[in-house]
Tab-separated table of C-alpha atoms and ligand atoms in Angstrom:
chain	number	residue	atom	x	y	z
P	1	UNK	CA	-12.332	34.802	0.238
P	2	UNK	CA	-11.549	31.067	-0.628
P	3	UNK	CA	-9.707	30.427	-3.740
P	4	UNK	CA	-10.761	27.054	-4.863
P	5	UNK	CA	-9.719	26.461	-8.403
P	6	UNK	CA	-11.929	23.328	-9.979
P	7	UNK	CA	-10.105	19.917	-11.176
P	8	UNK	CA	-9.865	19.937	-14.526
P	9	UNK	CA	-10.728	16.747	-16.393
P	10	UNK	CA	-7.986	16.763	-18.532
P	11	UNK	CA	-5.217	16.558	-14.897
P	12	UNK	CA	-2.506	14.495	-15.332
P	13	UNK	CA	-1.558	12.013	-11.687
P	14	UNK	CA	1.334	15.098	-11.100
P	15	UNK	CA	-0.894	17.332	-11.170
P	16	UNK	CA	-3.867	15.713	-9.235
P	17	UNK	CA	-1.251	14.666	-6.709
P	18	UNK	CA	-0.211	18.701	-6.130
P	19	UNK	CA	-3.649	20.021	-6.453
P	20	UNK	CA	-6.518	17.429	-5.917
P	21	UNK	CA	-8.567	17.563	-3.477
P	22	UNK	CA	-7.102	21.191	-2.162
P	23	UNK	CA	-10.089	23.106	-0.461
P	24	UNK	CA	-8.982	26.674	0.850
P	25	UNK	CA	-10.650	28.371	3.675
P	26	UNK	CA	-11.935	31.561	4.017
P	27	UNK	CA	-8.095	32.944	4.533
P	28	UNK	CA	-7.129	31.847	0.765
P	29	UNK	CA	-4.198	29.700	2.539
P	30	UNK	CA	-1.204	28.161	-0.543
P	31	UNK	CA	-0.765	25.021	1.991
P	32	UNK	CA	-3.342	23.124	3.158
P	33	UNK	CA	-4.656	23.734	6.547
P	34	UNK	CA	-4.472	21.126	9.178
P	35	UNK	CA	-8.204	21.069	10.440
P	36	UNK	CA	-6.685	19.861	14.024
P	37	UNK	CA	-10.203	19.951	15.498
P	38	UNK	CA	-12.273	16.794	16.663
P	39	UNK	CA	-15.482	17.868	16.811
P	40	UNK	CA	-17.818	20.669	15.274
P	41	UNK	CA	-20.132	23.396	16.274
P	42	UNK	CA	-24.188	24.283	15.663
P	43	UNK	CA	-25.347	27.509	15.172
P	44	UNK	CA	-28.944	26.174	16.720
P	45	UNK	CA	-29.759	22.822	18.094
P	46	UNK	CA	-31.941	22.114	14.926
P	47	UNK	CA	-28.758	21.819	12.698
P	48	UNK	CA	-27.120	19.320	14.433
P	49	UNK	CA	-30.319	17.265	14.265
P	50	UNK	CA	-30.684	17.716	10.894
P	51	UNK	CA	-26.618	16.676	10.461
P	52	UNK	CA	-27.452	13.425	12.499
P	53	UNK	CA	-30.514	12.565	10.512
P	54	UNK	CA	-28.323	12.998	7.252
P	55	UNK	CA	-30.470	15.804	5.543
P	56	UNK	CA	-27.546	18.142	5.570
P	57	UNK	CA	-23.771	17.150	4.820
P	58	UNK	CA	-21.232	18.742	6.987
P	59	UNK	CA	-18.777	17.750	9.560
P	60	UNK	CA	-19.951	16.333	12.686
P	61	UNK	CA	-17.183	14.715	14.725
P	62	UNK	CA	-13.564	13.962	13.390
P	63	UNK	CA	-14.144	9.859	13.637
P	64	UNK	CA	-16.403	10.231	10.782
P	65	UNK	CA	-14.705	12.825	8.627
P	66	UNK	CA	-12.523	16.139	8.729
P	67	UNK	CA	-11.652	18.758	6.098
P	68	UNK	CA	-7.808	18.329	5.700
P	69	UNK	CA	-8.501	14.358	5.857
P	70	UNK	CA	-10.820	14.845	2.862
P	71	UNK	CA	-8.970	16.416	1.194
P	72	UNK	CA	-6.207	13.274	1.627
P	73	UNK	CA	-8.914	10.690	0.253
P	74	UNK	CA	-9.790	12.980	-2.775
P	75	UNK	CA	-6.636	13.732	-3.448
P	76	UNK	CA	-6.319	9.851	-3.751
P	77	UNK	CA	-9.155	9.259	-5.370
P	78	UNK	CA	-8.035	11.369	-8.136
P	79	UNK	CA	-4.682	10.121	-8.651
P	80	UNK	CA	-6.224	6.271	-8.347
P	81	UNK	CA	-9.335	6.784	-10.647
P	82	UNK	CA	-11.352	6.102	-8.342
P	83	UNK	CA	-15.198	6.956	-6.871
P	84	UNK	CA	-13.986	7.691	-3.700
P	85	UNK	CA	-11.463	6.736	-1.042
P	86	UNK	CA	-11.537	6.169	2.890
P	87	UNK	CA	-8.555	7.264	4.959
P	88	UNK	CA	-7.584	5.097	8.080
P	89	UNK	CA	-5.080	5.451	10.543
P	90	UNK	CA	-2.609	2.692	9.587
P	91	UNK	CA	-2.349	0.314	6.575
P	92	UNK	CA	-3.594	-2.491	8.556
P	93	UNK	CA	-6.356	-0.682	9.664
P	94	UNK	CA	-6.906	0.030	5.628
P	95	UNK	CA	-6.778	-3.535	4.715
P	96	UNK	CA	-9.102	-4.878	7.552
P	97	UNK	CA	-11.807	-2.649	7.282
P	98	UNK	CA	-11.502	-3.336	2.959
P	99	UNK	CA	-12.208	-6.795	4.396
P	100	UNK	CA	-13.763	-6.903	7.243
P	101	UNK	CA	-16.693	-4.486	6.086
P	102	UNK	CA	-18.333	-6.531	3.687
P	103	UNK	CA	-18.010	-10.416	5.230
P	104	UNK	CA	-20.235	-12.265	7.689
P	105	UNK	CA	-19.966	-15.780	9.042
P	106	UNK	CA	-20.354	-18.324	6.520
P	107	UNK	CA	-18.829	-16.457	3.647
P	108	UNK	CA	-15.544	-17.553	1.516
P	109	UNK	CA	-12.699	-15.491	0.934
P	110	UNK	CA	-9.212	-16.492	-1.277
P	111	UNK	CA	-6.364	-14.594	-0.979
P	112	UNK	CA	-2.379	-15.293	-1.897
P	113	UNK	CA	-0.150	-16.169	-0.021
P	114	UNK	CA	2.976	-14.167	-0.726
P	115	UNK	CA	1.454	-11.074	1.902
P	116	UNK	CA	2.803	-8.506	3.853
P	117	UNK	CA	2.737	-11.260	7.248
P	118	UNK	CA	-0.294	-9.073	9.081
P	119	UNK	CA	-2.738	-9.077	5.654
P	120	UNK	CA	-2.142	-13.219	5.714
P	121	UNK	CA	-2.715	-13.201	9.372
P	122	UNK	CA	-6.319	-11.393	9.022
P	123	UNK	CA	-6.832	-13.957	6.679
P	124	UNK	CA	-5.597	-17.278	8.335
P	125	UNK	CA	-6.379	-16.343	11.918
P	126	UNK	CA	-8.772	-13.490	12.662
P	127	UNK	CA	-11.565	-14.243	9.267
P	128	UNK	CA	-11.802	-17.989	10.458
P	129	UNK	CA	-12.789	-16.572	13.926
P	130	UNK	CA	-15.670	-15.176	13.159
P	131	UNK	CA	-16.580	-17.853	10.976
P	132	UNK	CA	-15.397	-16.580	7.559
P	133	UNK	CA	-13.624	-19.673	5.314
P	134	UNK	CA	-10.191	-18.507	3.808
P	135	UNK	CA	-8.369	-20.385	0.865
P	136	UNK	CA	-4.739	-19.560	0.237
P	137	UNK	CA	-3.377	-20.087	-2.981
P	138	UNK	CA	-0.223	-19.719	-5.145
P	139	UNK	CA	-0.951	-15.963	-6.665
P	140	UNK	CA	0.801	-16.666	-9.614
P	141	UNK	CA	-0.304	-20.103	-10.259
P	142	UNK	CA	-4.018	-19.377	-12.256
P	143	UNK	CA	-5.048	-22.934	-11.983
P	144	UNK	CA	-5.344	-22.550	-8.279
P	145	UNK	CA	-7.432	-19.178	-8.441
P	146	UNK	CA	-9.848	-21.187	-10.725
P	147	UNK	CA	-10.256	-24.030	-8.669
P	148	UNK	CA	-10.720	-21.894	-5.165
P	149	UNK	CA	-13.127	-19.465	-7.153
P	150	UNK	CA	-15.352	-22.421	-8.328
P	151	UNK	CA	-17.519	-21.456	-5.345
P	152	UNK	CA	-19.379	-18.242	-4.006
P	153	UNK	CA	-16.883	-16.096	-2.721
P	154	UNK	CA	-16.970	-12.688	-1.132
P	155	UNK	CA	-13.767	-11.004	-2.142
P	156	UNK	CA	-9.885	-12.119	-3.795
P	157	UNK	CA	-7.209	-10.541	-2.534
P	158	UNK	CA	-4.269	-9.932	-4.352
P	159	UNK	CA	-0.829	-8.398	-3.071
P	160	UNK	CA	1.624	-7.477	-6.150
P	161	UNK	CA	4.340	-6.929	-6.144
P	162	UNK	CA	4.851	-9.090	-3.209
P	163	UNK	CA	6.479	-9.018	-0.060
P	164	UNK	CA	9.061	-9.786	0.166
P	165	UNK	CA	9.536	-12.448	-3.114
P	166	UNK	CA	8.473	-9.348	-5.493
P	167	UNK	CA	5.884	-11.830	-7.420
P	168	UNK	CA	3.698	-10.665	-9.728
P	169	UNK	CA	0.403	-11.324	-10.022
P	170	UNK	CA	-1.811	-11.131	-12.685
P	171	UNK	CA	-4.109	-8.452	-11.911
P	172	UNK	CA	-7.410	-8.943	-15.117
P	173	UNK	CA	-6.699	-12.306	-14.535
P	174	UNK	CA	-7.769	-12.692	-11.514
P	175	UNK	CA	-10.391	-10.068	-11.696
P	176	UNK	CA	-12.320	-11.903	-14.483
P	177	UNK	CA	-11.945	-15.156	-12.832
P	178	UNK	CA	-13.156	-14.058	-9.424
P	179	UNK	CA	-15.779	-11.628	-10.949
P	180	UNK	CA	-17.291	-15.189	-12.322
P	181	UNK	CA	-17.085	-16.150	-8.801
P	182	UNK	CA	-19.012	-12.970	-7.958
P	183	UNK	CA	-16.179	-11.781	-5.877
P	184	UNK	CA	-14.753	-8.358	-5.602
P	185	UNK	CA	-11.333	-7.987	-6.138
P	186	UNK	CA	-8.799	-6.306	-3.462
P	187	UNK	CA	-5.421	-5.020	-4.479
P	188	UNK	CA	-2.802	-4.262	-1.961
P	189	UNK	CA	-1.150	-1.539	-3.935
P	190	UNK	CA	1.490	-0.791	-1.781
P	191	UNK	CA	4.967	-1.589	-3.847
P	192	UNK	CA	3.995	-0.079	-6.885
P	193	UNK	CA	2.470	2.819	-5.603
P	194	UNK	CA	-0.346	5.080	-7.219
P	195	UNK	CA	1.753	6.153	-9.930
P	196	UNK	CA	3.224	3.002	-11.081
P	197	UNK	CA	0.122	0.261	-11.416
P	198	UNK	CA	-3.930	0.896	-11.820
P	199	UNK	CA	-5.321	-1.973	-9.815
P	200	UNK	CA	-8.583	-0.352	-11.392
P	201	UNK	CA	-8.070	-0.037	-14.756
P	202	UNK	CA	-7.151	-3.640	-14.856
P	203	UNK	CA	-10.289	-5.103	-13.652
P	204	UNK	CA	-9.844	-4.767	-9.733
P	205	UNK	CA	-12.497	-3.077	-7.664
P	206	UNK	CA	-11.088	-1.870	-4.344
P	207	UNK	CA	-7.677	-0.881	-3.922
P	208	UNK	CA	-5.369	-0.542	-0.344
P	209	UNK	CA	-2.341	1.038	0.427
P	210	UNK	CA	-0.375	1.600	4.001
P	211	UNK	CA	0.466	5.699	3.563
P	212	UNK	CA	3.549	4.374	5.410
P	213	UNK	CA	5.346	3.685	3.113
P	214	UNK	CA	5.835	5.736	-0.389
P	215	UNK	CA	2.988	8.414	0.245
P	216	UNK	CA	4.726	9.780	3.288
P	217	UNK	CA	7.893	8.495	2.070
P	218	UNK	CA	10.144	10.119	4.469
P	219	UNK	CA	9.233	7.769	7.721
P	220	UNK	CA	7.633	10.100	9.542
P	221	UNK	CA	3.842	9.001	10.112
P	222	UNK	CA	1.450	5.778	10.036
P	223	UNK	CA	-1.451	5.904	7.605
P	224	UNK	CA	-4.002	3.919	5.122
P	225	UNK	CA	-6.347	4.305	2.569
P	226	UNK	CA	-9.465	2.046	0.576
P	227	UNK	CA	-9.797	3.457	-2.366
P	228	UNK	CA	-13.549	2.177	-4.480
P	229	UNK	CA	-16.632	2.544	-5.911
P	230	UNK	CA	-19.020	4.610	-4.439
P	231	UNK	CA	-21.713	1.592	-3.573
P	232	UNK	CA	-18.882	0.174	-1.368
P	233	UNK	CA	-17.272	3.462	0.099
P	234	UNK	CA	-20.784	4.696	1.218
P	235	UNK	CA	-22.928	1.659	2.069
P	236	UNK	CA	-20.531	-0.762	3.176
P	237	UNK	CA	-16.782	0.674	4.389
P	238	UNK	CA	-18.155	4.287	5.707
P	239	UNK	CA	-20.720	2.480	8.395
P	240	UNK	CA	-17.984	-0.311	9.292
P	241	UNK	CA	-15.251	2.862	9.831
P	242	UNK	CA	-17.332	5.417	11.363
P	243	UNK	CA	-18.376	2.751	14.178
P	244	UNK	CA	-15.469	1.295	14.502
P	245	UNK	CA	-13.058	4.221	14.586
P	246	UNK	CA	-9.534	3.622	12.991
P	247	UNK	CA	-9.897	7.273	11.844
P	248	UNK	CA	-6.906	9.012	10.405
P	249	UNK	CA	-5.750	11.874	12.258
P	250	UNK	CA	-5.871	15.895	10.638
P	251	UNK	CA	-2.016	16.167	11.222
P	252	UNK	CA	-1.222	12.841	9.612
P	253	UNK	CA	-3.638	13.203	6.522
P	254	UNK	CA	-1.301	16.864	6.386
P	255	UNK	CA	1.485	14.856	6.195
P	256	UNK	CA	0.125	12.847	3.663
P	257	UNK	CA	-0.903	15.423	1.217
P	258	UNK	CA	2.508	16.902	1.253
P	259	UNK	CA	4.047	14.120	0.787
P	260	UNK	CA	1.734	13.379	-2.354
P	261	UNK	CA	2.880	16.531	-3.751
P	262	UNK	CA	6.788	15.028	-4.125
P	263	UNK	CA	5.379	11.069	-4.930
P	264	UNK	CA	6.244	11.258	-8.721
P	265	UNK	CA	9.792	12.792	-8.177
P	266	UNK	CA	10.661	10.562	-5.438
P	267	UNK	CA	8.764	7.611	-7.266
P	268	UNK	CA	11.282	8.152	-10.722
P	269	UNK	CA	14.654	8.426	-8.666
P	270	UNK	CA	13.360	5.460	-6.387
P	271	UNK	CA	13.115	3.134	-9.716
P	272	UNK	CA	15.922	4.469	-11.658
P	273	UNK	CA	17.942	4.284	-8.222
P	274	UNK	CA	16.495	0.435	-7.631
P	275	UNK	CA	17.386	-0.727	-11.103
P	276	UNK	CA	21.041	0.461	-10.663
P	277	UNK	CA	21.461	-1.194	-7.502
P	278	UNK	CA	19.675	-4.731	-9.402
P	279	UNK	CA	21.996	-4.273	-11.899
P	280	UNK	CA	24.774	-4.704	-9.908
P	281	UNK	CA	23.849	-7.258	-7.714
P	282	UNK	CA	23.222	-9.104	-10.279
P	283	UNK	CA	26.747	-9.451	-11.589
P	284	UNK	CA	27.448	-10.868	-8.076
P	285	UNK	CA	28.489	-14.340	-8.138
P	286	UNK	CA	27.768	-15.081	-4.269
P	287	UNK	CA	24.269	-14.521	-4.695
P	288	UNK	CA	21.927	-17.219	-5.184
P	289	UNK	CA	19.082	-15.177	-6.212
P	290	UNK	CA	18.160	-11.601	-7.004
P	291	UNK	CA	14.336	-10.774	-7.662
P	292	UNK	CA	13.722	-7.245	-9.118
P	293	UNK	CA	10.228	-6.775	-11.471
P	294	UNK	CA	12.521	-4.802	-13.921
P	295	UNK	CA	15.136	-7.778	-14.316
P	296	UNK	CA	15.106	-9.659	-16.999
P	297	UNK	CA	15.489	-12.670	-14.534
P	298	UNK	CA	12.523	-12.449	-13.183
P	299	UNK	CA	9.831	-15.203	-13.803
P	300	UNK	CA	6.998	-12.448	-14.494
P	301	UNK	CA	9.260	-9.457	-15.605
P	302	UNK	CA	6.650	-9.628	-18.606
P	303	UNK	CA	3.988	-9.219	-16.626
P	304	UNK	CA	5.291	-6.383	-14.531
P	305	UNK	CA	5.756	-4.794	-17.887
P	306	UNK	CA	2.203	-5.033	-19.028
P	307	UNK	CA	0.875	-4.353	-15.345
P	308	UNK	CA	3.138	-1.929	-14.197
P	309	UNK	CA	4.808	1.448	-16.031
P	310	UNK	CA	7.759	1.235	-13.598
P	311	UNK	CA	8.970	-1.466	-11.557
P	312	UNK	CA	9.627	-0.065	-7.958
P	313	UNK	CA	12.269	-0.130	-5.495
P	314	UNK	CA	12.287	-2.784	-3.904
P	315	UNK	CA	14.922	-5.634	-4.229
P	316	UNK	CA	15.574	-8.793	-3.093
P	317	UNK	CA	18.523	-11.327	-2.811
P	318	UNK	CA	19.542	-14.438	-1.166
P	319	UNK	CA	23.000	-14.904	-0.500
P	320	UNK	CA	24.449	-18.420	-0.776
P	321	UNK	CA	26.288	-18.047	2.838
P	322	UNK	CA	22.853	-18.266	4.574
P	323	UNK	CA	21.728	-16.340	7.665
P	324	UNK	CA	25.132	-16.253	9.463
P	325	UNK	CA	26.951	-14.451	6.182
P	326	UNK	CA	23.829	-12.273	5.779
P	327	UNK	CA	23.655	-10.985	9.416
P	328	UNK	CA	27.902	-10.451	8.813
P	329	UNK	CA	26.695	-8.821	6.112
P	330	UNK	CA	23.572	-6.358	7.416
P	331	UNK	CA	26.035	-5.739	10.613
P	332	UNK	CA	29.073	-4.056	8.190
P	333	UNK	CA	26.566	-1.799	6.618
P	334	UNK	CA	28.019	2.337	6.894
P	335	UNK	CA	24.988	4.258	5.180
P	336	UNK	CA	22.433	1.630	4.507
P	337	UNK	CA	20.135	1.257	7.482
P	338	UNK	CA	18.663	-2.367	9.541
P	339	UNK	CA	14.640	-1.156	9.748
P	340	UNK	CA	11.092	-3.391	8.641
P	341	UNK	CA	10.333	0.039	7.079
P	342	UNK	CA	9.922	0.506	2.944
P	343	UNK	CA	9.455	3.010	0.567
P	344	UNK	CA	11.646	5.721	2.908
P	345	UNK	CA	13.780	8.465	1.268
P	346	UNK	CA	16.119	6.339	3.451
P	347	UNK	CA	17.597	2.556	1.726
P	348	UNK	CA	16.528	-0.045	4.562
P	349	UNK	CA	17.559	-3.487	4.551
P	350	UNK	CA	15.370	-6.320	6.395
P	351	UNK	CA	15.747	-9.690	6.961
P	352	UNK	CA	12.440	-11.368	6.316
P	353	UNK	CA	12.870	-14.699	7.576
P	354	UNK	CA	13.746	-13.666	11.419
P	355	UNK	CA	11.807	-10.282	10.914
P	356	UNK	CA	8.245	-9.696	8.939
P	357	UNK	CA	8.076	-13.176	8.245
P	358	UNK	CA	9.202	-15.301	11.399
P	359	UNK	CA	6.280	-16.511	12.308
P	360	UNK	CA	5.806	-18.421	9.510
P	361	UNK	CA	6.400	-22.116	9.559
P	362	UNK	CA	9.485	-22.833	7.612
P	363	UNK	CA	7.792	-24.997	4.896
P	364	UNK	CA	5.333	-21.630	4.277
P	365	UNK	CA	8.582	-19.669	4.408
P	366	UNK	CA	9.889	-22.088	1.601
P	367	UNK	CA	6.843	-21.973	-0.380
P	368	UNK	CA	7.216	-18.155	-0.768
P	369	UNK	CA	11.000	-18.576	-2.174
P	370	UNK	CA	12.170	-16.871	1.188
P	371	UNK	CA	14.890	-18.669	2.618
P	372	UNK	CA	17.526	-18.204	5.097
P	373	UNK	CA	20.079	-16.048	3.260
P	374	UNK	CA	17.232	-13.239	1.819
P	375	UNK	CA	17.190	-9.838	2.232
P	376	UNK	CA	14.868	-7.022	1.458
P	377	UNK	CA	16.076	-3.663	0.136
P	378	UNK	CA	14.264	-0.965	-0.132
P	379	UNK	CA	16.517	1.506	-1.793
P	380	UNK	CA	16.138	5.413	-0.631
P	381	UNK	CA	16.657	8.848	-2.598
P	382	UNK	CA	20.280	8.751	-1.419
P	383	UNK	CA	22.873	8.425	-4.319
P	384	UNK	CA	22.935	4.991	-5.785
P	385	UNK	CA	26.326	4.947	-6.046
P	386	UNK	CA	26.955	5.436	-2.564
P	387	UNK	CA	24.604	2.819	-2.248
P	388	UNK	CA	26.327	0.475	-4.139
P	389	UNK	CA	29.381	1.398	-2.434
P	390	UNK	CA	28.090	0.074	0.732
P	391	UNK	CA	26.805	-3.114	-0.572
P	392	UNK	CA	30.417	-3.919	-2.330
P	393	UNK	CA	32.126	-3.002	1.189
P	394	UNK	CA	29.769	-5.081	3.115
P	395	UNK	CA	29.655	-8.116	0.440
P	396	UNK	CA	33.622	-7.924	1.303
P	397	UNK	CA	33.098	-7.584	4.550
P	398	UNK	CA	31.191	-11.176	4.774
D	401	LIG	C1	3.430	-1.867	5.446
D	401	LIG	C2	2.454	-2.640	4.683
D	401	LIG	C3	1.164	-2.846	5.184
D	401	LIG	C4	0.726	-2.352	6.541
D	401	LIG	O1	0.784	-0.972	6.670
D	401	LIG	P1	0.970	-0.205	8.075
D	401	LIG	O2	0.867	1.226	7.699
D	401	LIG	O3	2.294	-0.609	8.613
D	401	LIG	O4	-0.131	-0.656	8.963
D	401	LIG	C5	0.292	-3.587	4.396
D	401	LIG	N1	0.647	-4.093	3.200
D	401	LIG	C6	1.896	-3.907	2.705
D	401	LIG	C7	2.238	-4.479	1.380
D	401	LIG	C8	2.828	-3.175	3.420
D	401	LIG	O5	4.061	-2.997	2.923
């Protein structure tokens, strides 16, 4: 018999990341199953009509839902405080449909510019396509949110922290501004995680992340999520996925929930590790630049404190010798892998401007403080020192 213990109100995020959403089947299994199935059978030919004329809810084919993929987007529901959340099969996927689902020709969108490169690219080139108007403004510069949300606009979106510059935006800000604009508000939540900013609680009404990254958090499977009200999940995002099909597969959605179950440990070393390695780079006098939320130094490191109850770990620096001494320097690297990748158990370094980022115009580039010499860190679970070891031998090594 299924053991199915109820979610109490009173569940901390650790707790609803270990046991929300957790349905057990008939053999009382600890882990969850993986539902590996794609479709689903009728015991007579009247229950699958009454399945396809909505009077019953149950599974009906895997593109639409599954049982361990539910239990994913409740799990993530709980932990973001939200109505309900929709699983896809990659970030982008996530962040398209957010978008996609509730636009039609004619309609404005604004979003910032300092994006993950394919988020700005739905915006700049595949929106205008089919008609939809896109203005791009400075996220952290209000003045231009209130002038592009002066007219009827469909949704804001809003990456923050931001890749790979690490500005921060303000999220009620621009919530109240474009909820005067009657526009819902879109948070790419991917840097600071579940655990570390509520897009909701601060005014935002739709929140995506790429499972990529820290949910899996050990590089090991592709995944998304829009997490929302229940208006929007239903009657807007579930018809736009179920017809269109980025669904998230059983095995991945596993994946997922397991590595939900580790997200707050890894999330606390990946911050405490990040601010060690900030520290230090910051006493580095061949740096032009180092961006870290928790720094001091950092133009919004207020408002990562108000907006934020951690600050990530992600880093970013620009070194004064310019692409040639950075590449030196990525190329002398002994632990510390080259990979686009972020949020991995793993430190990765990237180098935006010829990477993520290159097709960019170098003026755009410019505009989002990435130049030449930057480089992304994401730093790993691995000992920081070690870490830092590797960066001092590679500095030298330039
Ligand atoms: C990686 C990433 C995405 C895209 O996610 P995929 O899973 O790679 O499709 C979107 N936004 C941000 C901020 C990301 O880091």
């Amino acid at each position: 018999m299924a053991v199915n213990k109820p979610v109490q109100d009173s569940w901390r995020a650790q707790t609803l990341a270990v046991r929300g959403g957790t349905r057990r089947s008939e053999f009382g299994e600890t882990g969850e199953a993986i539902f590996a199935t794609s479709g689903y059978v009728y015991e007579y030919a009247e229950q699958a009509e009454d399945a396809f004329r909505d009077r019953v809810d149950r599974f009906i084919y895997s593109r639409f839902s599954n049982p361990t993929v539910d239990m994913f987007q409740d799990r993530m529901a709980l932990i973001e405080g939200a109505a309900m959340g929709k699983a896809t099969a990659t970030g982008m996927s996530a962040v398209f449909a957010s978008m996609a689902c509730m636009v039609e020709a004619g309609d404005h969108v604004v979003g910032s510019r300092a994006l993950f490169g394919s988020c700005l690219y739905i915006l700049t080139e595949i929106l205008p396509k089919y008609g939809v108007e896109t203005t791009i403004v400075d996220g952290t510069d209000l003045n231009q949110w209130e002038d592009a949300l002066k007219r009827p606009t469909k949704f804001a979106f809003v990456e923050t922290p931001s890749n790979p510059g690490l500005d921060i935006i303000d999220i009620q800000a621009v919530s109240d501004l474009a909820h005067k604009a009657g526009a819902r508000v879109i948070v790419d939540n991917v840097f600071a995680t579940p655990l570390l900013q509520k897009p909701l609680q601060l005014g935002a009404d739709i929140v995506v992340y790429s499972a990529t990254k820290h949910i899996d958090g050990q590089g090991r499977c592709l995944g998304g999520i829009v997490l929302g009200g229940e208006d929007y999940c239903e009657n807007t995002l579930k018809p736009f996925l179920r017809h269109t099909g980025p669904s998230l597969s059983p095995f991945n959605a596993w994946v997922m929930l397991k590595g939900l179950e580790t997200l707050d440990l890894r999330i606390r070393r990946h911050c405490e590790n990040a601010r060690v390695i900030a520290d230090y780079l910051e006493t580095r006098s061949d740096l032009a630049k180092v961006r870290y939320p928790g720094l001091k130094s950092h133009p919004q490191h207020d408002l990562a404190a108000r907006q934020m109850s951690d600050f990530g770990n992600v880093v970013a620096f620009s070194h004064e010798g310019g692409k040639e001494a950075v590449f030196r320097f990525m190329n002398a690297m002994k632990l510390i892998d080259i990979s686009n990748n972020l949020g991995d158990s793993k430190s990765l370094l990237t180098h935006p401007a010829t990477t993520t980022h290159q097709r960019l115009t170098p003026e755009d580039r410019a505009s989002l403080g990435l130049d030449d010499g930057m480089v992304r860190l994401s730093v790993g679970l691995e000992n920081p020192l070690d870490v830092l070891d590797d960066l001092e031998q590679a500095f030298a090594a330039v």
